[in-house]
Each structure stands twice: as structure tokens, then as C-alpha cells.
PDB file of C-alpha atoms in Angstrom:
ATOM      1  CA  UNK A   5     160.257  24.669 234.600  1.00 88.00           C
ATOM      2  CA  UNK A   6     163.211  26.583 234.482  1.00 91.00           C
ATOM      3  CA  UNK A   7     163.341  27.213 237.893  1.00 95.00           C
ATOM      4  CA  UNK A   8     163.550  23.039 238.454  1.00 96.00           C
ATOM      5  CA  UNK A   9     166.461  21.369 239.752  1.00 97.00           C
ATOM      6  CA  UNK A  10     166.833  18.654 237.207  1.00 98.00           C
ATOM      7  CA  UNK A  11     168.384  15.426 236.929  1.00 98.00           C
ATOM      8  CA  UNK A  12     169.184  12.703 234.292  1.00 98.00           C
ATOM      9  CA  UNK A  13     169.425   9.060 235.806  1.00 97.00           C
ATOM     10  CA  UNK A  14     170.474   6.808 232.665  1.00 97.00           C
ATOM     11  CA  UNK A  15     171.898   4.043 231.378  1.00 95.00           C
ATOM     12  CA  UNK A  16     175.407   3.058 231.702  1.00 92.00           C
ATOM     13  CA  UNK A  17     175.799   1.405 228.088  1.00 93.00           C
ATOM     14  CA  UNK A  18     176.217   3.548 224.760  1.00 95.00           C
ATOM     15  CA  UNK A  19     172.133   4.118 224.158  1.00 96.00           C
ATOM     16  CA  UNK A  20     171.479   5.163 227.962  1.00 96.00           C
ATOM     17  CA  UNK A  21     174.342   7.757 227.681  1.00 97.00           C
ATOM     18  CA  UNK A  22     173.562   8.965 223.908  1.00 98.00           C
ATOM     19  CA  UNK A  23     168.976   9.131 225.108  1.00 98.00           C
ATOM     20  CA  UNK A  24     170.686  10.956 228.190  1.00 98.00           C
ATOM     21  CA  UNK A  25     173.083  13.732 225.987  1.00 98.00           C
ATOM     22  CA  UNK A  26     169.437  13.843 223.715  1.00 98.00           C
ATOM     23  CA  UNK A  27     167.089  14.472 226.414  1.00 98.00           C
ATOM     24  CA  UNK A  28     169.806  17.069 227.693  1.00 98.00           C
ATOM     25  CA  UNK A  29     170.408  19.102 224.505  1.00 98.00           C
ATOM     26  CA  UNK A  30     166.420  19.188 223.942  1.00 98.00           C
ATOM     27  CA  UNK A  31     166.090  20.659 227.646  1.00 98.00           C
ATOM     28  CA  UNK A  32     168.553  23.380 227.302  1.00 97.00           C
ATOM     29  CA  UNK A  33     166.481  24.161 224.023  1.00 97.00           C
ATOM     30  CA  UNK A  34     163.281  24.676 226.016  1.00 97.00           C
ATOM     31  CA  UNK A  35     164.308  26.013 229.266  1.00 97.00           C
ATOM     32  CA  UNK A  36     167.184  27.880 227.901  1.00 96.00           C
ATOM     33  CA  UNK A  37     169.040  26.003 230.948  1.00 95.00           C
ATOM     34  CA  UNK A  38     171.260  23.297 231.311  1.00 96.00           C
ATOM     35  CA  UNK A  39     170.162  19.935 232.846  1.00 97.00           C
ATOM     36  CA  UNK A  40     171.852  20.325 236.687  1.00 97.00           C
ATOM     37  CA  UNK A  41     173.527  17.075 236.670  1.00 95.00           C
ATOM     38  CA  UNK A  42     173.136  13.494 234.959  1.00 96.00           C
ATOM     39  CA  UNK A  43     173.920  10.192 237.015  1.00 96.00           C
ATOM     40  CA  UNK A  44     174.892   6.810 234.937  1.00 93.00           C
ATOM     41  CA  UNK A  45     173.279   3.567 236.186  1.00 90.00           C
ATOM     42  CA  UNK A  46     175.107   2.269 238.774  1.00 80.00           C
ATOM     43  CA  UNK A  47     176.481  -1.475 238.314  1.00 77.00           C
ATOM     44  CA  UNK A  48     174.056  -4.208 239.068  1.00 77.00           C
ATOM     45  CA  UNK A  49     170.715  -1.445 240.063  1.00 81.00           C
ATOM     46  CA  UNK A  50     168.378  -1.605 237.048  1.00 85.00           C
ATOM     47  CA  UNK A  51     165.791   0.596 238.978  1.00 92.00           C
ATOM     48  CA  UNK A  52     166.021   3.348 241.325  1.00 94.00           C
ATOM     49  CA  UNK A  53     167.146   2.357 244.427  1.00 94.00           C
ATOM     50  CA  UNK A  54     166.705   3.620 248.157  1.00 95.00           C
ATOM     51  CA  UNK A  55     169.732   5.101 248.378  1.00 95.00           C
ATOM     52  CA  UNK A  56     169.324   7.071 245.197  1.00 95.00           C
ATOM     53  CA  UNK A  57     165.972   8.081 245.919  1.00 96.00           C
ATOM     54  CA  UNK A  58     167.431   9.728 249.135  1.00 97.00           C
ATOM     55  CA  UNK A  59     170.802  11.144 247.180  1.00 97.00           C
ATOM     56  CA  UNK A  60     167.944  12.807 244.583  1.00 97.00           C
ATOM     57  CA  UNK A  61     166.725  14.536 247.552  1.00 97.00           C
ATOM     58  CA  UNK A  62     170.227  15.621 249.189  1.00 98.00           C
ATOM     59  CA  UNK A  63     170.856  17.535 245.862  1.00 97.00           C
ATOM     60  CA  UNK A  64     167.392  19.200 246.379  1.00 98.00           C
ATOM     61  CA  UNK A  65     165.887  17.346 242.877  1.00 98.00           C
ATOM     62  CA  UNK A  66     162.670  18.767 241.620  1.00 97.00           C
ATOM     63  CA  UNK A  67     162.754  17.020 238.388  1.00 97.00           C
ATOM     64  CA  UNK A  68     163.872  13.370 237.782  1.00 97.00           C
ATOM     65  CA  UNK A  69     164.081  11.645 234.114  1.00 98.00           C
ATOM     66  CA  UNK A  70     165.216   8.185 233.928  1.00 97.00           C
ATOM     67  CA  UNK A  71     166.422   6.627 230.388  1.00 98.00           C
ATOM     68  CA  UNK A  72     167.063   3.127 229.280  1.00 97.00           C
ATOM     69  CA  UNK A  73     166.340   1.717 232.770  1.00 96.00           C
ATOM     70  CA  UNK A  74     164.004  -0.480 233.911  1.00 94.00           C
ATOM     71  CA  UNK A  75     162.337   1.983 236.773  1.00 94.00           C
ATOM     72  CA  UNK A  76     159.171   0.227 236.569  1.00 95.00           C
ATOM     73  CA  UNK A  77     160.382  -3.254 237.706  1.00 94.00           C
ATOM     74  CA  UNK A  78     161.183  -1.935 241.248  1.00 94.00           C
ATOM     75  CA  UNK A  79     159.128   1.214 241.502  1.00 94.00           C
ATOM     76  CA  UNK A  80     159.743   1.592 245.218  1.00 95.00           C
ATOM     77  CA  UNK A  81     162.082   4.294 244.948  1.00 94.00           C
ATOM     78  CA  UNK A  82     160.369   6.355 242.424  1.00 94.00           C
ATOM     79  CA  UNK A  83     157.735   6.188 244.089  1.00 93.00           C
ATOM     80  CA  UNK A  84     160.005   7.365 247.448  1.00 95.00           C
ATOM     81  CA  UNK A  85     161.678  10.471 244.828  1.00 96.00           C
ATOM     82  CA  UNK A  86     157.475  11.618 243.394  1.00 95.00           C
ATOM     83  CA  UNK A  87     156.978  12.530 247.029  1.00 94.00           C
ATOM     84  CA  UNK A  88     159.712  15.717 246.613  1.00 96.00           C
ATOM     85  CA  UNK A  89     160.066  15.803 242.692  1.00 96.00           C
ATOM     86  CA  UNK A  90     158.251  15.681 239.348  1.00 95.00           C
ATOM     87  CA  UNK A  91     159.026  12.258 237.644  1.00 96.00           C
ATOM     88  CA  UNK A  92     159.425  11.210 234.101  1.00 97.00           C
ATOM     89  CA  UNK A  93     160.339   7.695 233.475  1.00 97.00           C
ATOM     90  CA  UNK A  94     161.849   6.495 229.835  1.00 97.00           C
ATOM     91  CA  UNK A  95     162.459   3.330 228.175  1.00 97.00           C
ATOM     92  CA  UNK A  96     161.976   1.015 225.795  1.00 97.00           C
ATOM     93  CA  UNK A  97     161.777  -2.260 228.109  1.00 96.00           C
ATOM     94  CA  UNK A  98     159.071  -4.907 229.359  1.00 95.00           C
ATOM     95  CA  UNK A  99     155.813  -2.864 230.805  1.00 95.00           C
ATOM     96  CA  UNK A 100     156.002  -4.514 234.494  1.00 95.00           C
ATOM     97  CA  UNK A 101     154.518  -1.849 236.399  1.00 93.00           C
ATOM     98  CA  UNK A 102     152.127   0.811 234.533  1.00 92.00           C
ATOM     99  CA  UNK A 103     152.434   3.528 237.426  1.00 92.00           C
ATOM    100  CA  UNK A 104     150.609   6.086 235.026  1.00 91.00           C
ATOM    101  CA  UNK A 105     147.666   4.521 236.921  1.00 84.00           C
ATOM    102  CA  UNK A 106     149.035   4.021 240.282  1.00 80.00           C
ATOM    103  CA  UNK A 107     151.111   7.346 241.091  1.00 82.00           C
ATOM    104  CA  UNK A 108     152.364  10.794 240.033  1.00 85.00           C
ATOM    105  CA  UNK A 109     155.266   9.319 237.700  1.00 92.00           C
ATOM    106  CA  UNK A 110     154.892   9.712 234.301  1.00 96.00           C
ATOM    107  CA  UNK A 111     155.740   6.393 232.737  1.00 96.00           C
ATOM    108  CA  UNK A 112     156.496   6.609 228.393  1.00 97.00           C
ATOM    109  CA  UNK A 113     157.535   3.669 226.519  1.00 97.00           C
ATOM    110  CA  UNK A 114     157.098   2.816 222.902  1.00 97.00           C
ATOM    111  CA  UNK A 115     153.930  -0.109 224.035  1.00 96.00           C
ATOM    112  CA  UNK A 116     152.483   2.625 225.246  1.00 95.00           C
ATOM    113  CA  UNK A 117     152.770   5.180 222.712  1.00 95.00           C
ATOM    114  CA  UNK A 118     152.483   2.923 219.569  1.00 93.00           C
ATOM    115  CA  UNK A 119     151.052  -0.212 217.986  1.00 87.00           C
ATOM    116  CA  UNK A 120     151.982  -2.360 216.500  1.00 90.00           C
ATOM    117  CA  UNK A 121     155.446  -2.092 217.678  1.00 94.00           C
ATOM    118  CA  UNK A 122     158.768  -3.901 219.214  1.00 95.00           C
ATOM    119  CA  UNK A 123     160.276  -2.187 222.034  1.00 96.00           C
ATOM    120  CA  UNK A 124     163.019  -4.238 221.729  1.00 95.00           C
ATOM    121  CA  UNK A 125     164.183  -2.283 218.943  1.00 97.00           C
ATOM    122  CA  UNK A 126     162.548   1.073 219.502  1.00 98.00           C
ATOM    123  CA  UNK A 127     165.759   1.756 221.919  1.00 97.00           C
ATOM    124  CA  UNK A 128     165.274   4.415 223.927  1.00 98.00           C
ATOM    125  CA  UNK A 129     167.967   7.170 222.257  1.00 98.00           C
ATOM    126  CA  UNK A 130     165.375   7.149 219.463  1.00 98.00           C
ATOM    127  CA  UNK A 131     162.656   7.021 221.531  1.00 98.00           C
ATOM    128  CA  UNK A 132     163.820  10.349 222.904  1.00 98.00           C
ATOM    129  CA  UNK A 133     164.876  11.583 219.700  1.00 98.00           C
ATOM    130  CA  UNK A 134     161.566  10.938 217.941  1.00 98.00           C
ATOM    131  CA  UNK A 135     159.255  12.255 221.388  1.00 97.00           C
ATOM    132  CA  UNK A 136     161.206  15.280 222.479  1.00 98.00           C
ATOM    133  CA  UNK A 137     161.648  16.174 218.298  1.00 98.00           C
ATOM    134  CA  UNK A 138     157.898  17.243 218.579  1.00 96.00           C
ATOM    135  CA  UNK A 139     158.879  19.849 220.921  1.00 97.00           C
ATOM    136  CA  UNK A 140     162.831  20.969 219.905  1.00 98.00           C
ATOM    137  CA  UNK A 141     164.781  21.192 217.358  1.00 98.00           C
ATOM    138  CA  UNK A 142     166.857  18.285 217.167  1.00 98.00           C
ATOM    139  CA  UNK A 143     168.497  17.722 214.012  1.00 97.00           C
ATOM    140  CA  UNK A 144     171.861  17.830 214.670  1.00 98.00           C
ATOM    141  CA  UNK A 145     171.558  14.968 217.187  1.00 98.00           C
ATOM    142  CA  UNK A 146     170.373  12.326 214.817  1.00 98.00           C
ATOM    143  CA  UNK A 147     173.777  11.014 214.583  1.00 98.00           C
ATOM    144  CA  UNK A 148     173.965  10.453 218.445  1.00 98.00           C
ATOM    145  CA  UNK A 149     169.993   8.620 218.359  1.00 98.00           C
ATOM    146  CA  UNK A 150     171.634   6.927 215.200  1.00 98.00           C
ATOM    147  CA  UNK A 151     175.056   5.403 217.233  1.00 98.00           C
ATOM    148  CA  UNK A 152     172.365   4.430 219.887  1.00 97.00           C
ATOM    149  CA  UNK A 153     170.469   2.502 217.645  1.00 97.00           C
ATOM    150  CA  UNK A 154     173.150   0.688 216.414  1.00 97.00           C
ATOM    151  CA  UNK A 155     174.638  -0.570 220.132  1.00 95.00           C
ATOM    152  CA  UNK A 156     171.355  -1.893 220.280  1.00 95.00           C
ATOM    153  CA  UNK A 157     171.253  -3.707 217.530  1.00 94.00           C
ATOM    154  CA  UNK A 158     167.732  -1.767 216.646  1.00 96.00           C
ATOM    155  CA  UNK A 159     169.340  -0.985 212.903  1.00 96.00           C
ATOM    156  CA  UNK A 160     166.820  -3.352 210.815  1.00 95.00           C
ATOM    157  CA  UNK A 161     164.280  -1.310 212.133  1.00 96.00           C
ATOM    158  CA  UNK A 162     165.338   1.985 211.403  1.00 97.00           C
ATOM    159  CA  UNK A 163     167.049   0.791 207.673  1.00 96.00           C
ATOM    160  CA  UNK A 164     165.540   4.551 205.818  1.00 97.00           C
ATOM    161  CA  UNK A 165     166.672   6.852 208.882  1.00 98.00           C
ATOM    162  CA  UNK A 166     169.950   5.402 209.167  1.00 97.00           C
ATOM    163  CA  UNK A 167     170.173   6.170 205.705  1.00 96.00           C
ATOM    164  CA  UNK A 168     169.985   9.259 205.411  1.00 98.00           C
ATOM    165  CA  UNK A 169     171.854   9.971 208.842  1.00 98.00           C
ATOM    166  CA  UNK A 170     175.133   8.341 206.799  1.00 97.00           C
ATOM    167  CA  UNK A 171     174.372  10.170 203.537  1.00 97.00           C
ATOM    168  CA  UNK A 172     173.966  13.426 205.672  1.00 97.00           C
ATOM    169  CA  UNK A 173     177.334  13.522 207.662  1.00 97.00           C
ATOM    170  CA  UNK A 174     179.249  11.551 204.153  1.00 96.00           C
ATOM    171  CA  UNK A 175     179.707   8.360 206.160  1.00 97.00           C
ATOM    172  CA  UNK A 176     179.928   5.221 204.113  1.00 95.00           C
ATOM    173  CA  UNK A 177     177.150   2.819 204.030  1.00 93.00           C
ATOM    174  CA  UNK A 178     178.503  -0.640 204.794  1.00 93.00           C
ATOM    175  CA  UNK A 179     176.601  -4.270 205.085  1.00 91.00           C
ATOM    176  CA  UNK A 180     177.803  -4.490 208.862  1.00 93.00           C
ATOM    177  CA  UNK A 181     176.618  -1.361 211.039  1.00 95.00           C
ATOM    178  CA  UNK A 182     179.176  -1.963 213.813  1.00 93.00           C
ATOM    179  CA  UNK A 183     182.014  -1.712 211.160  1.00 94.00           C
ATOM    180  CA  UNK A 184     180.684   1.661 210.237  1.00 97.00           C
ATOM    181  CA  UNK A 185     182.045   4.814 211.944  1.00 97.00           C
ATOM    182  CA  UNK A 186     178.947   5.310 213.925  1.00 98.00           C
ATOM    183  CA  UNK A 187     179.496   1.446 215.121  1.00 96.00           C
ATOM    184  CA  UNK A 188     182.954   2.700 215.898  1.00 96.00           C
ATOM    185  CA  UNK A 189     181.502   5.549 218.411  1.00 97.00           C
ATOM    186  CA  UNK A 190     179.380   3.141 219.738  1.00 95.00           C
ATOM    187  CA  UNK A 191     182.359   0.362 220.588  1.00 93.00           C
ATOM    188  CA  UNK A 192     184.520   3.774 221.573  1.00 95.00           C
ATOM    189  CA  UNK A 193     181.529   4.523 224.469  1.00 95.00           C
ATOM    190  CA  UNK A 194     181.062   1.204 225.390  1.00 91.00           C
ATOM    191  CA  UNK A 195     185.009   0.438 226.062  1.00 91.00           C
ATOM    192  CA  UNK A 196     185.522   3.516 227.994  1.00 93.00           C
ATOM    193  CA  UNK A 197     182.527   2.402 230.107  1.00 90.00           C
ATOM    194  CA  UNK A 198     183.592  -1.480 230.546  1.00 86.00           C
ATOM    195  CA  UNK A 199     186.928  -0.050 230.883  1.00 87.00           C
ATOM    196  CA  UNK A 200     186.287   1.937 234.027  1.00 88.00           C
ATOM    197  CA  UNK A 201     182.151   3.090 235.194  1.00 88.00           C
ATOM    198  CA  UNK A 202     183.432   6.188 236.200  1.00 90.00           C
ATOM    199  CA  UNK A 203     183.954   6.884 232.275  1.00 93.00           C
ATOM    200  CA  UNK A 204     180.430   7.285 232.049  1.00 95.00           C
ATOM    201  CA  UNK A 205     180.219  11.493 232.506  1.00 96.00           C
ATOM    202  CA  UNK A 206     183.442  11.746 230.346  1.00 96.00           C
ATOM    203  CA  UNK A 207     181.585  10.445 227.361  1.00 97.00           C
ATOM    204  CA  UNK A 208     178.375  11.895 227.811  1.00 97.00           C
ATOM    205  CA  UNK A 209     180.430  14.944 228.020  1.00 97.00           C
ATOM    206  CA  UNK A 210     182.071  14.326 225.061  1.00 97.00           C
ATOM    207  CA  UNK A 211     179.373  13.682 223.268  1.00 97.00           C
ATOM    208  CA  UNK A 212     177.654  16.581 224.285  1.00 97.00           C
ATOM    209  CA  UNK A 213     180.286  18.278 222.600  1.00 97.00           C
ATOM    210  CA  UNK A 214     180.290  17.098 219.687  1.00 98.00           C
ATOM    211  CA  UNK A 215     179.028  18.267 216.911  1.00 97.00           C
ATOM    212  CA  UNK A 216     179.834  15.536 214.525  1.00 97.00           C
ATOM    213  CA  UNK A 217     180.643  11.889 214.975  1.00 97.00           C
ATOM    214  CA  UNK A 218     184.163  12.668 213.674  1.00 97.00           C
ATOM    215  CA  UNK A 219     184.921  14.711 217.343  1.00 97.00           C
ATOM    216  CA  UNK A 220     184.419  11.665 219.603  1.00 97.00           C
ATOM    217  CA  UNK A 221     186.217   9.250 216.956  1.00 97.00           C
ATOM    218  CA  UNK A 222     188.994  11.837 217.713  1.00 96.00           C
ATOM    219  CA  UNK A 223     188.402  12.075 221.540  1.00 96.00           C
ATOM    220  CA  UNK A 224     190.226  10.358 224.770  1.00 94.00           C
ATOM    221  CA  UNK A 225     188.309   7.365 224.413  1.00 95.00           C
ATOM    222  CA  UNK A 226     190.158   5.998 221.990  1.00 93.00           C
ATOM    223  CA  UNK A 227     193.093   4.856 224.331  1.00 91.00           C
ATOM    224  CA  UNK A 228     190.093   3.152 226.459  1.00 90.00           C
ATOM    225  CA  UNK A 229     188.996   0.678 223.196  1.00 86.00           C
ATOM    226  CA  UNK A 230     192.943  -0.355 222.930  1.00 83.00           C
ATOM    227  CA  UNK A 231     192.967  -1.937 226.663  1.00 81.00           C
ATOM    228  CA  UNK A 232     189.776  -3.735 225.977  1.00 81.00           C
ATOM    229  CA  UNK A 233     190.905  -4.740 222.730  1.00 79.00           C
ATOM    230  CA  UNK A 234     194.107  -6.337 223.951  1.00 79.00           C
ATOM    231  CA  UNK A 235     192.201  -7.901 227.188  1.00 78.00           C
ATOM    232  CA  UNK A 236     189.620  -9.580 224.922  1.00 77.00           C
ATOM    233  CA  UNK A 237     191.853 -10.895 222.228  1.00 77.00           C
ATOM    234  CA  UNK A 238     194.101 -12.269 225.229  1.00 80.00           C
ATOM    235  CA  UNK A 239     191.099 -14.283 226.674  1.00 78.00           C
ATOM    236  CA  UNK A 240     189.941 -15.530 223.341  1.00 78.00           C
ATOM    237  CA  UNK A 241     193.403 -16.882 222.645  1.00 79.00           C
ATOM    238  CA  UNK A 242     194.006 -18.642 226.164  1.00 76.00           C
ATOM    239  CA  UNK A 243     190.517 -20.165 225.905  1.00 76.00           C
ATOM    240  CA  UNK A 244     191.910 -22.842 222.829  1.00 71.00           C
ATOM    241  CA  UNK A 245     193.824 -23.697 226.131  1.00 75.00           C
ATOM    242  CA  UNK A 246     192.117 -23.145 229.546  1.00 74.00           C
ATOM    243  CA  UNK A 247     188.156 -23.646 227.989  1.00 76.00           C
ATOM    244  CA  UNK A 248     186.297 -26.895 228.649  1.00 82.00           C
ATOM    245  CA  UNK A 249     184.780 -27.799 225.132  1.00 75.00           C
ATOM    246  CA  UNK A 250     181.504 -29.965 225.072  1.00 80.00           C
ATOM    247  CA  UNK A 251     180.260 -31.699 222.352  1.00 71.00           C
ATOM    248  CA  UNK A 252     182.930 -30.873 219.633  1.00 69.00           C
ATOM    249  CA  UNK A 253     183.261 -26.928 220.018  1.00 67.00           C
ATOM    250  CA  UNK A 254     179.627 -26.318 220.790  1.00 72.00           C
ATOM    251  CA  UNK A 255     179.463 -25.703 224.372  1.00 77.00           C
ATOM    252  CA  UNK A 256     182.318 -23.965 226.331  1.00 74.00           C
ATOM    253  CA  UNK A 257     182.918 -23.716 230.337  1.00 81.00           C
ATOM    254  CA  UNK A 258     185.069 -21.212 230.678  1.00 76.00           C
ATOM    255  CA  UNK A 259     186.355 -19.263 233.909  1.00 76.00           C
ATOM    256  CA  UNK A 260     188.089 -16.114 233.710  1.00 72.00           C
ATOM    257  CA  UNK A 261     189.001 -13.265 236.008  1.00 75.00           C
ATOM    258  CA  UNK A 262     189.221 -10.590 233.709  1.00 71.00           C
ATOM    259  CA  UNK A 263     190.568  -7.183 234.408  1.00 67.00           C
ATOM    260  CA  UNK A 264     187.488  -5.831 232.851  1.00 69.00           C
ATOM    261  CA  UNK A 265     184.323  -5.757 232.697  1.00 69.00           C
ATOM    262  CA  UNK A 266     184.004  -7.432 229.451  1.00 66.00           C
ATOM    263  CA  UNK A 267     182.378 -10.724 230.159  1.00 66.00           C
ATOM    264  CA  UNK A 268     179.156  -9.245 227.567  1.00 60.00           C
ATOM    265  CA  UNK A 269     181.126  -8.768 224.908  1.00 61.00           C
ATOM    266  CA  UNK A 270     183.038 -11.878 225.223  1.00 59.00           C
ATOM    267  CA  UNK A 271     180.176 -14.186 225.258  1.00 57.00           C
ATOM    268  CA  UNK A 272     178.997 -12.853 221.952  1.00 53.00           C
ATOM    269  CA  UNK A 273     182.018 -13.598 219.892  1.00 54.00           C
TER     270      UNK A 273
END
């Protein structure tokens, strides 16, 4: 209802923030109001904790959506936030808890919705895209459920919309998603956010001002993707150095204190 007090909980990575600027902009389309405030994830809490539960309430929250987290696993505090708010819980991860059955909280994930299908790569920015599309006019976002998809690596699902998402905005197709300039927004997202948490509102607030990929490519968060750049490249090249290597070059120990957060994407290079 529009006279709700409503809040996003989502994600920290690039398809929590882009299903959180989605199930924003589809909102403000059908309550002609603006979402009251969105929280990112905080670091380590895949679930809704205690002490969010009771900051909901402080901020007198009538309506609670989680995307891209794992509510489920430790329901306690949802269950603690149904007791003074409407809750709508959104992902696309392992069914642990079906609370449809067991409380007020409305639980939606693609298992549940569809079948056959792999949540795995139904990532919750599409998810959102494709659920709240029956109900607003979402078009212009397809982009943003599009760079989700990608930081997911969810594209071989979605091969025919991703398609026509880079034929519609004149983006060239390449082989390599990431290397495309919707990859790029994704990387620019997920480097402000390893970069510093606390970048988390400045680029869903970017992106929920853009109105083509182009604007955040442009954006702040460039400078953010230099830093992590330079720390990653640093720790690849001292590792030929400081790494233990096991059985010729196929198993590393290495220890690093890095200066950010980027232990993820340095184990996948």
C-alpha cells in the first residue's frame, strides 16, 4: 500500500543491488511512491539477523522485501520483523526453509514458481524483472536484469534475451559477456563494493539513475575499478614469489593481507 513504510534488504554484489534498483523502479510504478529506504547485505549475514529485525522496527517498517539473500536459511529474524510488517522474501537460492507453510512471509523463488528449472542461473535481478514485469512496465530496466545476469554468470541461460537487450541499446555482441559493456557495469558495481561496503547505496543510486548503461560506465565508479585493478594485478605478480606451489603449478597456498576485499575475485583467476 501506499501508505506502507517500505524497505529493500538486498544483496551486496552487482545482482542484489541491480533485483534491488528493479524491485524499486516497479514500486514507484504501482504506488506512485518511492521505496523509503534500501539496506545492502551486511558483510558475513546471509539472512536477517536480530539486530536488523529490531533496526526494521526502529524505522517503523511495514513492508520488508529481501533480494538475493538467503532469508530462509536463518528465518529467525523474519520471522521476529512478520510480527510488525508485511514480508516478501526473494531469491534464487537453495529452498531450506519453505515458510509459505509455516508463517506470514511470503517466500518466491524460481523452484517454486517453475519446473523444470535451475535456480542457480535464474538470478534473482531477472527473477524480479520477469515477476514484477506482469504487473509494471519495465522495459527500460532490462539492461540492469541483463548486467545482473551476467555477474552471475546466468548468461547461457538467457542466450535470446541477452540478445536482444545488446541489439536494443547498439552494444556489441562479443563471445565473452564480461568483456562486453554490460560485463563492464557489472565489474564497475562490484569494485566499488569490494572497494569499500559503504559503496553499496552510491551504486544503486546510480543505477537508479540511469537510463542507459552508458551513464554508470560514465559514473564515479570508475575510479573505484582502478584501485582494485592495481591491488589485484599486484598480488598476482608477488604470488610467482611469495605462493607455495604443489604439484607443478596445480595447487597454490597463498597468504595475503590485502587492502581489499578481493580475495573472490582473486581465487578465480
Amino acid at each position: 500500500k501506499s501508505s506502507d513504510v517500505i524497505a529493500l534488504y538486498h544483496d551486496s554484489d552487482p545482482d542484489g543491488t541491480c533485483s534491488g534498483v528493479i524491485m524499486a523502479k516497479a514500486i514507484e510504478q504501482l504506488l506512485k511512491k518511492k521505496v523509503d529506504f534500501h539496506v545492502g547485505r551486511k558483510k558475513g549475514e546471509h539472512y536477517v539477523s536480530s539486530e536488523m529485525a529490531d533496526f526494521f522496527m526502529s524505522k517503523k517498517v511495514t513492508a520488508l522485501i529481501t533480494l538475493d539473500i538467503s532469508a530462509d536459511e536463518k528465518p529467525e529474524g523474519l520471522l521476529q520483523v512478520q510480527k510488525f510488517a508485511d514480508v516478501l522474501v526473494s531469491d534464487h537460492h537453495k529452498l531450506y526453509n519453505n515458510l509459505n507453510e509455516t508463517s506470514k512471509v511470503l517466500l518466491v523463488k524460481p523452484q517454486l514458481l517453475y519446473s523444470p528449472v535451475d535456480p542457480q542461473l535464474y538470478c534473482t535481478s531477472k527473477f524480479v524483472f520477469d515477476l514484477m514485469s506482469r504487473h509494471a512496465s519495465l522495459k527500460d530496466f532490462d539492461w540492469i536484469a541483463s548486467v545482473g545476469i551476467i555477474a552471475d554468470v546466468a548468461s547461457k541461460m538467457w542466450p535470446e534475451f541477452l540478445t536482444a537487450v545488446f541489439k536494443k541499446y547498439e552494444i556489441p555482441l562479443v563471445k565473452d559477456f564480461f568483456k562486453s559493456r554490460l560485463g563492464k557495469v557489472a565489474h564497475l558495481i562490484s569494485s566499488a563494493e569490494v572497494y569499500d561496503e559503504k559503496n553499496v547505496d552510491l551504486c544503486f543510486d546510480i543505477l537508479s539513475k540511469s537510463v542507459h548503461p552508458k551513464n554508470v560506465l560514465n559514473s564515479e565508479l570508475r575510479r573505484f575499478a582502478k584501485f582494485i585493478e592495481d591491488e589485484i594485478h599486484k598480488l598476482v605478480k608477488n604470488s610467482k614469489s611469495h605462493a607455495e606451489w604443489h604439484f607443478g603449478e596445480e595447487l597454490m597456498f597463498y597468504e595475503i593481507k590485502p587492502k581489499y576485499a578481493v580475495t573472490s575475485p582473486l581465487s578465480t583467476i
